[in-house]
Amino acid sequence: MSQPAHEQEAMNATEARNALYALVKRAEDDGRTTLIYKGQRRQDRVVLAPLDRLPAARKTEGLPSHVLSAAQKDFGDLITRAAQGQPQVLLRNTTPVAVLLPADVVSATPSSDPAVATGTAPSGGAVNGQDASEPARAPRRLATLGDAIGAALTSGPVGSTTFGLPGLDAATGGLQSGRLTLVAAAPNVGGSLLGLAAARQTALADHRKVLYAASGPNQADIMRRIISAETGGDYPRLKQGRLTDHEQQLAQQLVQAPLLIDDGSDLTAEAIAETAPYVQDLALVVVDRLQAAHNPRLPLSGDRLPAACQILASLARTLHVPVLAIVDSADPALLNLMDADVTLTLTPTQDPSRVQVTVAERDFGTIGSAHLRPDLLHARFLDAERAPAARPADDAPVRRAVGTPAERDLAEAALPYTSGARHGLPAAVTHVLAALRTALTGQDAAALAELAPSLGQIAAAPRQLPDDAEGRRLAAALNAYRSASADAPEQPAATEAAVPVPAAGGEPVPDDEDDAEAEVELRPGDEEDEPEGAPFPALKLLKDAVGRSKMHPIKVIRLEDRESGPWPLISEHMDGEPRWVHPDVTSTRVPYLRDNGRRVRRDRLEVPASFGDGVLCLIDRNGSYPSACSAVPLAPNKLLHTGPLDAFDKAGAGIYLIDIPEWSRTDMPHPLGRIVDRPDAQGRVWVTTPHVRQLARLVREGHLTAMPAIHDSWTGKANESLFKPFYEAARKARMELVQAGGDPYKTYKTRLSIALRLLWPKRPEQKSPFWRPDWRMSMVAEASVRHWTVAFKAVQEGHTLIALRNVDAAVFWTPPGTPPDTYRIGTGFGEVKAKFIRPGDMIPEGDD
């Protein structure tokens, strides 16, 4: 519906570009249009109008669409196209919010019917007419149920904002876009630290932009708290300005962190709402803090808080981002007046090492709770530790340990190898030594007797072991076992050490074959664009995504350049896929014949009785590779030799030669996965950017002592959005096709695999529009890192990981029907399927 001419503001293209976010907000909230002109004679005239003027823009199919940040950059071109009769839809993330139309399309005459102004019928339902004598006003924006369902499906869980505290994230479901979340805590309980936790997780771990509006602490306080929380340094010492070398190094690394701080003394809710729309790609707003007691110098205090919360809630809905505000009071009367969408109330418990967080929603009341452990010395919260296992009573009968001293010494000496921390033993030998540890832990004398022949054969066979402390210890333990068994009668050869049995006849199946994430074999013609009407034109979409990039990517390295520079250094082993089984679990590869006649092997896992009652919970991640395309760090142009680096530069991407960091945990595989299996003579490995970022995060969280040295590097300017249009299209197509199933969905999956495999064909004779092995391996590494990280969060929360394979398969030991709550069950990207099988059964292959 049009507005009177005196209400329609007019401005030139430059003014409109600078005020674009405000103009869009005005179009959304008030239904107002803005006349925009360009050129010396104002020959290009368009209007920025609400979506009601062009209902078809809500669906965007067939119409040019642009996110606001991109539209602002190319605003002049968009005006020209719109003036020529091509409407341009403006998006906030993926949601249409306004449209640019030719000026002559929108009538200057007031009308109560949108169809009159646009020449189209309203899309959401009827709008009541009004009396001609009444002043014209913009109609309310109406949404159909289909609009709401579409928005929910397209938003999905991808990129959700969290606190980085698994227990709290499970209780809240993360910070939801478009909602105001209030953290309520009395002074000295640490409410501000939850705001800081969300900001750290979003800006430092997820590399997404945060606006931190600080009404209480100043920017120096905030940075000291971040450094203290990230390094574990004492906050009181940091307040005195005394930083260690490590803390100073971290502070320098945080210079480029996407965290924007506004600590002005006159900070108001209105100022925050005016500033936020100008922050491009904003992911989170934190307001620290709202003061319950009135202070005339602090606008965000006293009786002004309810009105401030209404402004912040409107900001969350308008920008469709989560807004997190901290209030220094848990008074229920005040919290009711503030009327937040979600309220997290922090309450001290009788145990000073635990704080309870109660989660409540406005319409449903209390929906969950979690416990946190305050670590105020280091300005952070940690997940509350689970209660320790009960100790046996003093008068309980003590079972005599089974196994000889030589067997127990051998099991301990083999632990670095059976846990996956060290490599170099044949798979069959590793399986036998892992079974030895399982039998000893489970006090299983019968299993030890069965293993004796296999152990005797392993100890008797000469074996070249690494000349280091672990290798020498294992060699000594094998010698001791052989000496202790010298008087034993000769035993037949161990079945576990034999050559693998062929499946249903034919050639043996290699032990390292694993088809959980099997890739499609490329065939002649796969490099051609899909025909019109194909269920999913994956290759065409990938080529278009690369071709539209403003960084002008080099998608093919010339043949004469491929034998020099960084390219010979890149291998398939840089994917970092974890191929790990818990050291106390026995894994056996058994023959299996697929329905299509292909001979493969499946895992059979034997869990010791010491793990207690439970079942195997199989986690299968959906679309690991295309999901990784959402934000994989790549260098679009040719890699340059940047040599040794003093520290990892977040602005760069490429490949790095690093030392292998020590990893002492036995409940998780090494963060670099199978990369560590093939070090060079100096014990170094080449890795891609996703794994370097993962190591940096583990150092910040205290799981690694220090970043490994970077001895060499080939890098370029980093870009995380090169494949994002491809990812968005793949995610949208999956939502449509996964429900239908059948051949269209199978074709969709096949074309996805072909397109991503064509980034780096394995055989020289295979044709492809791409040849970028660094892009391919970075994408696979990003999938591996995400897979490992989610599993690690589950382990930190107390779940028992049994096996971690490929980039999509994990096995946990859980009660029946209870998958780890760190995973989201569903059919979308980033979500998982969960199956439960009894121990000892064969692990089935994944499906949809």
Coordinates of N, CA and C in Angstrom, one line a residue, residues 67-173:
V67 N 22.0 -10.5 -0.1 CA 22.0 -10.2 1.3 C 22.4 -8.7 1.5
L68 N 22.0 -8.1 2.6 CA 22.2 -6.7 2.8 C 23.6 -6.2 2.7
S69 N 24.6 -7.0 3.2 CA 26.0 -6.6 3.1 C 26.4 -6.5 1.7
A70 N 26.0 -7.5 0.9 CA 26.4 -7.5 -0.6 C 25.7 -6.4 -1.3
A71 N 24.4 -6.2 -1.0 CA 23.6 -5.2 -1.6 C 24.2 -3.8 -1.4
Q72 N 24.7 -3.6 -0.2 CA 25.3 -2.3 0.1 C 26.5 -2.0 -0.8
K73 N 27.3 -3.1 -1.0 CA 28.5 -2.9 -1.8 C 28.1 -2.6 -3.3
D74 N 27.1 -3.3 -3.8 CA 26.7 -3.2 -5.2 C 25.5 -2.3 -5.4
F75 N 25.2 -1.4 -4.5 CA 23.9 -0.7 -4.5 C 23.6 0.0 -5.8
G76 N 24.7 0.7 -6.4 CA 24.5 1.4 -7.6 C 24.0 0.5 -8.7
D77 N 24.6 -0.7 -8.9 CA 24.2 -1.6 -9.9 C 22.7 -2.1 -9.7
L78 N 22.4 -2.3 -8.4 CA 21.0 -2.8 -8.1 C 20.0 -1.8 -8.5
I79 N 20.3 -0.5 -8.3 CA 19.4 0.6 -8.6 C 19.2 0.6 -10.2
T80 N 20.2 0.5 -10.9 CA 20.1 0.5 -12.4 C 19.2 -0.7 -12.8
R81 N 19.5 -1.9 -12.3 CA 18.7 -3.0 -12.7 C 17.2 -2.9 -12.3
A82 N 17.0 -2.4 -11.1 CA 15.6 -2.2 -10.7 C 14.9 -1.2 -11.5
A83 N 15.6 -0.1 -11.9 CA 15.0 1.0 -12.7 C 14.6 0.4 -14.1
Q84 N 15.3 -0.6 -14.5 CA 15.1 -1.1 -15.9 C 14.0 -2.2 -15.8
G85 N 13.3 -2.4 -14.7 CA 12.2 -3.3 -14.6 C 12.5 -4.7 -14.0
Q86 N 13.7 -4.8 -13.4 CA 14.1 -6.1 -12.7 C 14.1 -5.9 -11.2
P87 N 13.0 -6.3 -10.5 CA 13.0 -6.2 -9.1 C 14.2 -6.9 -8.4
Q88 N 14.7 -6.3 -7.4 CA 15.9 -6.8 -6.6 C 15.4 -7.0 -5.2
V89 N 15.5 -8.3 -4.8 CA 15.1 -8.7 -3.4 C 16.2 -8.5 -2.4
L90 N 16.0 -7.9 -1.3 CA 17.0 -7.8 -0.3 C 16.8 -8.8 0.8
L91 N 17.8 -9.4 1.3 CA 17.7 -10.5 2.3 C 18.5 -10.2 3.5
R92 N 17.9 -10.6 4.7 CA 18.7 -10.6 5.9 C 19.0 -12.1 6.2
N93 N 20.3 -12.4 6.0 CA 20.7 -13.9 6.0 C 20.0 -14.5 4.8
T94 N 19.0 -15.4 5.0 CA 18.3 -16.0 3.9 C 16.8 -15.6 3.8
T95 N 16.5 -14.6 4.6 CA 15.1 -14.2 4.7 C 14.8 -12.9 3.9
P96 N 13.9 -12.9 3.0 CA 13.6 -11.6 2.3 C 13.0 -10.6 3.2
V97 N 13.5 -9.3 3.1 CA 13.0 -8.3 4.0 C 12.5 -7.0 3.3
A98 N 12.9 -6.8 2.1 CA 12.5 -5.6 1.3 C 12.8 -5.9 -0.1
V99 N 12.3 -4.9 -1.0 CA 12.5 -5.1 -2.4 C 12.7 -3.7 -3.1
L100 N 13.6 -3.7 -4.1 CA 13.8 -2.5 -4.9 C 12.9 -2.7 -6.2
L101 N 12.1 -1.7 -6.4 CA 11.1 -1.7 -7.6 C 11.3 -0.4 -8.4
P102 N 10.9 -0.5 -9.7 CA 10.9 0.7 -10.5 C 9.9 1.7 -9.9
A103 N 10.3 3.0 -9.9 CA 9.5 4.0 -9.2 C 8.1 4.1 -9.8
D104 N 7.9 3.8 -11.1 CA 6.6 3.9 -11.7 C 5.7 2.8 -11.4
V105 N 6.2 1.7 -10.8 CA 5.4 0.6 -10.4 C 4.5 0.9 -9.2
V106 N 5.1 1.7 -8.3 CA 4.3 2.0 -7.1 C 3.5 3.3 -7.3
S107 N 2.3 3.1 -7.2 CA 1.4 4.3 -7.4 C 1.6 5.3 -6.2
A108 N 1.6 6.6 -6.6 CA 1.6 7.6 -5.5 C 0.3 7.9 -4.9
T109 N -0.8 7.2 -5.4 CA -2.1 7.4 -4.9 C -2.4 6.5 -3.7
P110 N -2.8 7.0 -2.6 CA -3.1 6.1 -1.5 C -4.1 5.0 -1.9
S111 N -3.9 3.8 -1.4 CA -4.8 2.7 -1.7 C -4.8 1.7 -0.6
S112 N -5.9 1.1 -0.3 CA -6.0 0.2 0.8 C -5.7 -1.2 0.4
D113 N -5.5 -1.5 -0.9 CA -5.4 -2.8 -1.4 C -4.0 -2.9 -2.1
P114 N -3.1 -3.8 -1.5 CA -1.8 -4.0 -2.1 C -1.9 -4.3 -3.6
A115 N -2.9 -5.0 -4.0 CA -3.0 -5.4 -5.4 C -3.1 -4.2 -6.3
V116 N -3.7 -3.1 -5.8 CA -3.8 -1.9 -6.7 C -2.4 -1.4 -6.9
A117 N -1.6 -1.4 -5.9 CA -0.2 -0.7 -6.0 C 0.7 -1.6 -6.8
T118 N 0.6 -2.9 -6.8 CA 1.6 -3.7 -7.4 C 1.1 -4.5 -8.6
G119 N -0.2 -4.4 -8.9 CA -0.8 -5.2 -10.0 C -0.8 -6.7 -9.7
T120 N -0.7 -7.1 -8.4 CA -0.7 -8.5 -8.0 C -1.6 -8.6 -6.9
A121 N -2.1 -9.9 -6.6 CA -2.9 -10.1 -5.5 C -2.1 -10.3 -4.2
P122 N -2.7 -10.0 -3.1 CA -2.0 -10.3 -1.8 C -1.7 -11.8 -1.7
S123 N -0.6 -12.1 -1.1 CA -0.2 -13.5 -1.0 C -0.5 -14.1 0.4
G124 N -0.8 -13.4 1.4 CA -0.9 -14.0 2.7 C -2.4 -14.1 3.1
G125 N -3.3 -13.5 2.5 CA -4.7 -13.5 2.9 C -5.3 -12.1 2.7
A126 N -6.5 -11.9 3.1 CA -7.2 -10.7 2.8 C -6.8 -9.6 3.7
V127 N -6.8 -8.3 3.3 CA -6.6 -7.1 4.1 C -7.8 -6.3 4.0
N128 N -8.4 -6.0 5.1 CA -9.6 -5.2 5.2 C -9.4 -3.8 4.5
G129 N -10.4 -3.4 3.8 CA -10.3 -2.1 3.2 C -10.6 -1.0 4.3
Q130 N -10.5 0.3 3.9 CA -10.7 1.3 4.9 C -11.5 2.4 4.2
D131 N -12.1 3.2 5.0 CA -12.9 4.3 4.5 C -12.0 5.3 3.8
A132 N -12.5 5.9 2.7 CA -11.6 6.8 1.9 C -11.3 8.0 2.7
S133 N -12.1 8.4 3.7 CA -11.9 9.6 4.4 C -10.8 9.4 5.5
E134 N -10.4 8.2 5.8 CA -9.4 7.9 6.8 C -8.0 8.2 6.2
P135 N -7.1 8.6 7.0 CA -5.7 8.8 6.5 C -5.1 7.5 6.1
A136 N -4.4 7.4 5.0 CA -3.8 6.2 4.5 C -2.7 5.8 5.5
R137 N -2.6 4.5 5.8 CA -1.5 4.0 6.6 C -1.1 2.6 6.1
A138 N 0.1 2.2 6.4 CA 0.6 1.0 5.9 C -0.1 -0.2 6.6
P139 N -0.5 -1.2 5.9 CA -1.1 -2.4 6.5 C -0.2 -3.2 7.4
R140 N -0.7 -3.9 8.3 CA 0.1 -4.8 9.1 C 0.6 -5.9 8.2
R141 N 1.8 -6.4 8.5 CA 2.4 -7.4 7.7 C 1.8 -8.8 8.2
L142 N 1.2 -9.5 7.3 CA 0.7 -10.8 7.6 C 1.5 -11.9 7.0
A143 N 1.6 -13.0 7.8 CA 2.4 -14.2 7.3 C 1.5 -15.4 7.3
T144 N 1.5 -16.2 6.3 CA 0.8 -17.4 6.3 C 1.5 -18.5 7.1
L145 N 0.8 -19.6 7.4 CA 1.5 -20.6 8.1 C 2.6 -21.2 7.3
G146 N 2.5 -21.2 6.0 CA 3.5 -21.6 5.1 C 4.8 -20.8 5.2
D147 N 4.6 -19.4 5.3 CA 5.7 -18.5 5.5 C 6.5 -18.9 6.8
A148 N 5.8 -19.2 7.9 CA 6.4 -19.6 9.1 C 7.1 -20.9 9.0
I149 N 6.5 -21.9 8.4 CA 7.1 -23.2 8.2 C 8.4 -23.0 7.4
G150 N 8.3 -22.3 6.3 CA 9.4 -22.1 5.4 C 10.6 -21.4 6.1
A151 N 10.3 -20.4 6.9 CA 11.3 -19.8 7.7 C 12.0 -20.7 8.6
A152 N 11.2 -21.5 9.3 CA 11.8 -22.5 10.3 C 12.6 -23.5 9.6
L153 N 12.2 -24.0 8.4 CA 12.9 -25.0 7.7 C 14.2 -24.5 7.1
T154 N 14.2 -23.2 6.6 CA 15.4 -22.7 6.0 C 16.4 -22.2 7.0
S155 N 15.9 -21.8 8.2 CA 16.9 -21.3 9.2 C 17.7 -22.5 9.7
G156 N 17.1 -23.6 10.2 CA 17.8 -24.8 10.6 C 18.7 -24.5 11.8
P157 N 19.4 -25.5 12.2 CA 20.3 -25.4 13.3 C 21.7 -24.9 13.0
V158 N 22.0 -24.8 11.7 CA 23.4 -24.5 11.3 C 23.8 -23.2 11.8
G159 N 25.0 -23.1 12.3 CA 25.6 -21.9 12.8 C 24.9 -21.3 14.0
S160 N 24.3 -22.2 14.9 CA 23.6 -21.7 16.1 C 24.7 -21.2 17.0
T161 N 24.2 -20.2 17.9 CA 25.1 -19.6 18.8 C 25.0 -20.3 20.2
T162 N 26.1 -20.6 20.8 CA 26.1 -21.3 22.0 C 27.1 -20.6 23.0
F163 N 27.0 -21.2 24.3 CA 27.9 -20.7 25.3 C 29.2 -21.4 25.3
G164 N 29.3 -22.5 24.6 CA 30.6 -23.3 24.7 C 30.6 -24.1 25.9
L165 N 29.5 -24.3 26.7 CA 29.4 -25.1 27.9 C 28.4 -26.2 27.6
P166 N 28.8 -27.4 27.3 CA 27.9 -28.4 26.8 C 26.6 -28.6 27.6
G167 N 26.8 -28.6 29.0 CA 25.6 -28.9 29.8 C 24.6 -27.7 29.7
L168 N 25.0 -26.5 29.7 CA 24.1 -25.4 29.5 C 23.6 -25.3 28.1
D169 N 24.4 -25.6 27.1 CA 23.9 -25.6 25.7 C 22.8 -26.6 25.5
A170 N 23.0 -27.8 26.2 CA 21.9 -28.8 26.1 C 20.6 -28.4 26.7
A171 N 20.7 -27.7 27.9 CA 19.5 -27.2 28.6 C 18.8 -26.1 27.9
T172 N 19.6 -25.2 27.2 CA 18.9 -24.1 26.5 C 18.7 -24.3 25.1
G173 N 19.4 -25.3 24.4 CA 19.3 -25.4 23.0 C 20.1 -24.3 22.3

